[in-house]
Amino acid sequence: MTTLFISDLHLDAERPQITELFGQFVRSEARRSDALYILGDLFEAWVGDDDPSEAGEYVARELSALQTSGVPVYFIRGNRDFLLGQEFANRARMTILPDPAVVMLYGTPTLIMHGDLLCTDDVAYQQFRAQTRDPRWQAQFLSQPLQARTAFAQQARAASKAHQSGLKQQGMMESITDVSPATVEGTFSRYGLDRIIHGHTHRPAVHELDVDGRTRERIVLGDWYDQGSVLRVDADGFELRALAP
Ligand code: MN
C-alpha cells in the first residue's frame, strides 16, 4: 500500500481542468491508498469557510467520499488557504494537522510542512505570515463581510505579485523565494529526523544533504498549474511523479 502526498493545486474557477484532474486522482489512485496528505495551497485563495465557492463544494464532495471509502485525508494549511477552518474540514471530512507535523511513514519518521516556514530569507513574507497567523488578526478578519474579505485577498495577491516582480528585477527571485539552506539544516537538526516533505516553492525535486554527519532527504512536491504532481511513499521507498491532465 501507498501513502500519497500532494500540494499547491491552487484550485479555482479559472482552471477547471485541474479541478477535474484532482477529482479523477481522488476517485482512482487515492481510493487504493493508505492515506492522502494535502500539504497546503489546495485552493488559490480562501477567505473563510462561508465563501460558497464551486471549487470548495467540489473538493468537499470528493474528499468526504474518499474518507467514507476508508482512506483518511490530512491537510496542512498553505499560505493561500491558511484561513481554511474546522467547518470546511468537517464538510470535507479531512483532519487538519499543524505546520509542521511529524508522521511515521512505514517506519520512517518524517517532517511534513507546507514549506513557507523554510523560506526565511523572504523577511517581508515572514512578517506577513506572522501577522496573518495571529488568532486575533484572523478573528478580526473573519468578522468582516465576505465582500470585504475577497477584496482584501485580491489586494494581497497583487501586493505579493509586485513584491515578487521587485525581487525578479533585483535578480533575487531564485534565492529569496526558495528555502534557506541554513533553516533547512536547522530544522533537520532540531527534529532529529532524516526526511522532510514539503511543497510551496513549486520546485519539485529530491535533495540529499549531509547534516550532522547523516544523509537527509528533502522531498519537494510540485504545483498543479499545468499538470499534477504526486509523491507516492511505500515500505520500499518513494517516487515523485507528474500527473498528466
Ligand atoms: Mn504556498
Short mmCIF file of C-alpha atoms in Angstrom, two decimals, residues 77-237:
data_model
loop_
_atom_site.label_atom_id
_atom_site.label_comp_id
_atom_site.label_asym_id
_atom_site.label_seq_id
_atom_site.Cartn_x
_atom_site.Cartn_y
_atom_site.Cartn_z
CA ARG A 77 -2.70 24.91 5.58
CA GLY A 78 -0.69 26.79 2.95
CA ASN A 79 -0.08 30.50 2.51
CA ARG A 80 -3.10 30.77 0.19
CA ASP A 81 -5.58 28.77 2.26
CA PHE A 82 -4.36 29.48 5.80
CA LEU A 83 -7.90 30.59 6.70
CA LEU A 84 -9.39 27.21 5.87
CA GLY A 85 -11.19 26.30 9.10
CA GLN A 86 -12.68 23.44 11.04
CA GLU A 87 -16.10 23.91 9.49
CA PHE A 88 -14.85 23.21 5.97
CA ALA A 89 -12.59 20.42 7.27
CA ASN A 90 -15.67 18.78 8.78
CA ARG A 91 -17.53 19.09 5.48
CA ALA A 92 -14.60 17.55 3.58
CA ARG A 93 -14.04 15.04 6.41
CA MET A 94 -10.36 15.82 6.50
CA THR A 95 -8.12 16.24 9.52
CA ILE A 96 -6.17 19.49 9.83
CA LEU A 97 -2.60 18.96 11.04
CA PRO A 98 -0.30 21.63 12.48
CA ASP A 99 2.52 23.02 10.33
CA PRO A 100 4.93 21.31 10.67
CA ALA A 101 3.87 17.84 11.81
CA VAL A 102 5.80 14.60 12.32
CA VAL A 103 4.29 11.46 10.82
CA MET A 104 5.56 7.89 10.81
CA LEU A 105 5.68 6.52 7.25
CA TYR A 106 6.33 2.78 7.12
CA GLY A 107 8.84 3.09 9.94
CA THR A 108 10.46 6.38 8.81
CA PRO A 109 9.72 9.44 10.95
CA THR A 110 9.05 12.28 8.51
CA LEU A 111 8.51 16.00 8.96
CA ILE A 112 5.75 17.33 6.74
CA MET A 113 5.03 21.01 6.19
CA HIS A 114 3.71 23.45 3.62
CA GLY A 115 7.25 24.78 3.17
CA ASP A 116 6.88 28.55 3.57
CA LEU A 117 8.40 28.31 7.07
CA LEU A 118 11.68 27.29 5.42
CA CYS A 119 11.78 30.42 3.22
CA THR A 120 13.21 32.65 5.92
CA ASP A 121 15.25 34.83 3.53
CA ASP A 122 11.99 36.48 2.48
CA VAL A 123 11.70 38.70 5.53
CA ALA A 124 8.72 40.70 4.24
CA TYR A 125 6.76 37.50 3.64
CA GLN A 126 7.62 36.08 7.07
CA GLN A 127 6.32 39.30 8.67
CA PHE A 128 3.07 39.00 6.70
CA ARG A 129 2.86 35.35 7.72
CA ALA A 130 3.33 36.10 11.42
CA GLN A 131 0.68 38.83 11.28
CA THR A 132 -1.93 36.77 9.45
CA ARG A 133 -1.47 33.64 11.61
CA ASP A 134 -2.24 35.61 14.76
CA PRO A 135 -5.61 34.34 16.04
CA ARG A 136 -6.71 37.90 16.88
CA TRP A 137 -5.94 39.09 13.33
CA GLN A 138 -7.86 36.11 11.94
CA ALA A 139 -10.87 36.66 14.20
CA GLN A 140 -10.99 40.33 13.22
CA PHE A 141 -10.60 39.48 9.52
CA LEU A 142 -13.25 36.77 9.53
CA SER A 143 -15.73 39.12 11.23
CA GLN A 144 -15.76 41.32 8.11
CA PRO A 145 -18.34 40.84 5.34
CA LEU A 146 -17.41 38.31 2.66
CA GLN A 147 -17.08 41.03 0.01
CA ALA A 148 -14.51 42.97 2.06
CA ARG A 149 -12.52 39.78 2.70
CA THR A 150 -12.48 38.92 -1.01
CA ALA A 151 -11.28 42.44 -1.85
CA PHE A 152 -8.50 42.14 0.74
CA ALA A 153 -7.39 38.80 -0.72
CA GLN A 154 -7.21 40.31 -4.22
CA GLN A 155 -5.13 43.17 -2.85
CA ALA A 156 -2.81 40.79 -1.00
CA ARG A 157 -2.27 38.78 -4.19
CA ALA A 158 -1.48 41.92 -6.17
CA ALA A 159 0.95 43.04 -3.46
CA SER A 160 2.59 39.61 -3.48
CA LYS A 161 2.96 39.77 -7.28
CA ALA A 162 4.52 43.24 -7.04
CA HIS A 163 6.87 42.01 -4.29
CA GLN A 164 7.93 39.06 -6.47
CA SER A 165 8.50 41.15 -9.61
CA GLY A 166 10.60 43.52 -7.47
CA LEU A 167 12.71 40.55 -6.41
CA LYS A 168 12.98 39.45 -10.03
CA GLN A 169 14.26 42.87 -11.08
CA GLN A 170 16.93 42.69 -8.40
CA GLY A 171 17.87 39.18 -9.57
CA MET A 172 16.87 37.87 -6.13
CA MET A 173 13.81 35.85 -7.14
CA GLU A 174 15.54 32.46 -7.28
CA SER A 175 17.28 32.70 -3.90
CA ILE A 176 14.73 34.68 -1.86
CA THR A 177 11.67 32.61 -2.80
CA ASP A 178 13.40 29.27 -2.28
CA VAL A 179 14.17 27.66 1.08
CA SER A 180 17.02 28.95 3.21
CA PRO A 181 19.70 26.21 3.37
CA ALA A 182 20.58 27.18 6.96
CA THR A 183 16.93 26.92 8.03
CA VAL A 184 16.64 23.51 6.35
CA GLU A 185 19.71 22.25 8.20
CA GLY A 186 18.48 23.70 11.48
CA THR A 187 15.10 22.04 11.00
CA PHE A 188 16.67 18.61 10.39
CA SER A 189 18.86 19.05 13.48
CA ARG A 190 16.04 20.24 15.71
CA TYR A 191 13.67 17.42 14.81
CA GLY A 192 16.41 14.81 14.58
CA LEU A 193 14.88 13.04 11.60
CA ASP A 194 16.12 12.21 8.12
CA ARG A 195 13.24 13.16 5.87
CA ILE A 196 11.24 16.33 5.17
CA ILE A 197 8.39 16.52 2.68
CA HIS A 198 7.06 19.93 1.67
CA GLY A 199 5.63 21.98 -1.19
CA HIS A 200 5.21 25.75 -1.61
CA THR A 201 8.30 26.57 -3.71
CA HIS A 202 6.96 24.87 -6.88
CA ARG A 203 10.41 23.35 -7.42
CA PRO A 204 9.71 19.59 -7.43
CA ALA A 205 12.90 17.71 -6.57
CA VAL A 206 14.55 15.26 -4.21
CA HIS A 207 17.50 16.81 -2.38
CA GLU A 208 20.04 14.78 -0.45
CA LEU A 209 22.18 16.64 2.05
CA ASP A 210 24.53 15.91 4.88
CA VAL A 211 23.54 17.33 8.26
CA ASP A 212 25.49 16.49 11.42
CA GLY A 213 27.15 13.57 9.60
CA ARG A 214 23.92 11.95 8.46
CA THR A 215 22.40 11.86 4.99
CA ARG A 216 18.98 13.52 4.96
CA GLU A 217 16.33 13.81 2.26
CA ARG A 218 14.21 16.82 1.42
CA ILE A 219 11.42 15.99 -0.99
CA VAL A 220 9.71 18.95 -2.67
CA LEU A 221 6.28 18.47 -4.24
CA GLY A 222 5.37 20.19 -7.49
CA ASP A 223 2.47 22.51 -8.25
CA TRP A 224 -0.63 21.68 -10.27
CA TYR A 225 -0.62 24.64 -12.68
CA ASP A 226 -0.21 22.76 -15.98
CA GLN A 227 -0.17 19.16 -14.70
CA GLY A 228 -0.47 17.31 -11.43
CA SER A 229 2.33 16.26 -9.09
CA VAL A 230 2.15 13.37 -6.65
CA LEU A 231 4.57 11.75 -4.22
CA ARG A 232 3.97 8.06 -3.55
CA VAL A 233 5.58 6.63 -0.42
CA ASP A 234 5.56 2.95 0.50
CA ALA A 235 7.60 0.50 2.57
CA ASP A 236 10.26 0.25 -0.17
CA GLY A 237 10.82 3.97 -0.77
#
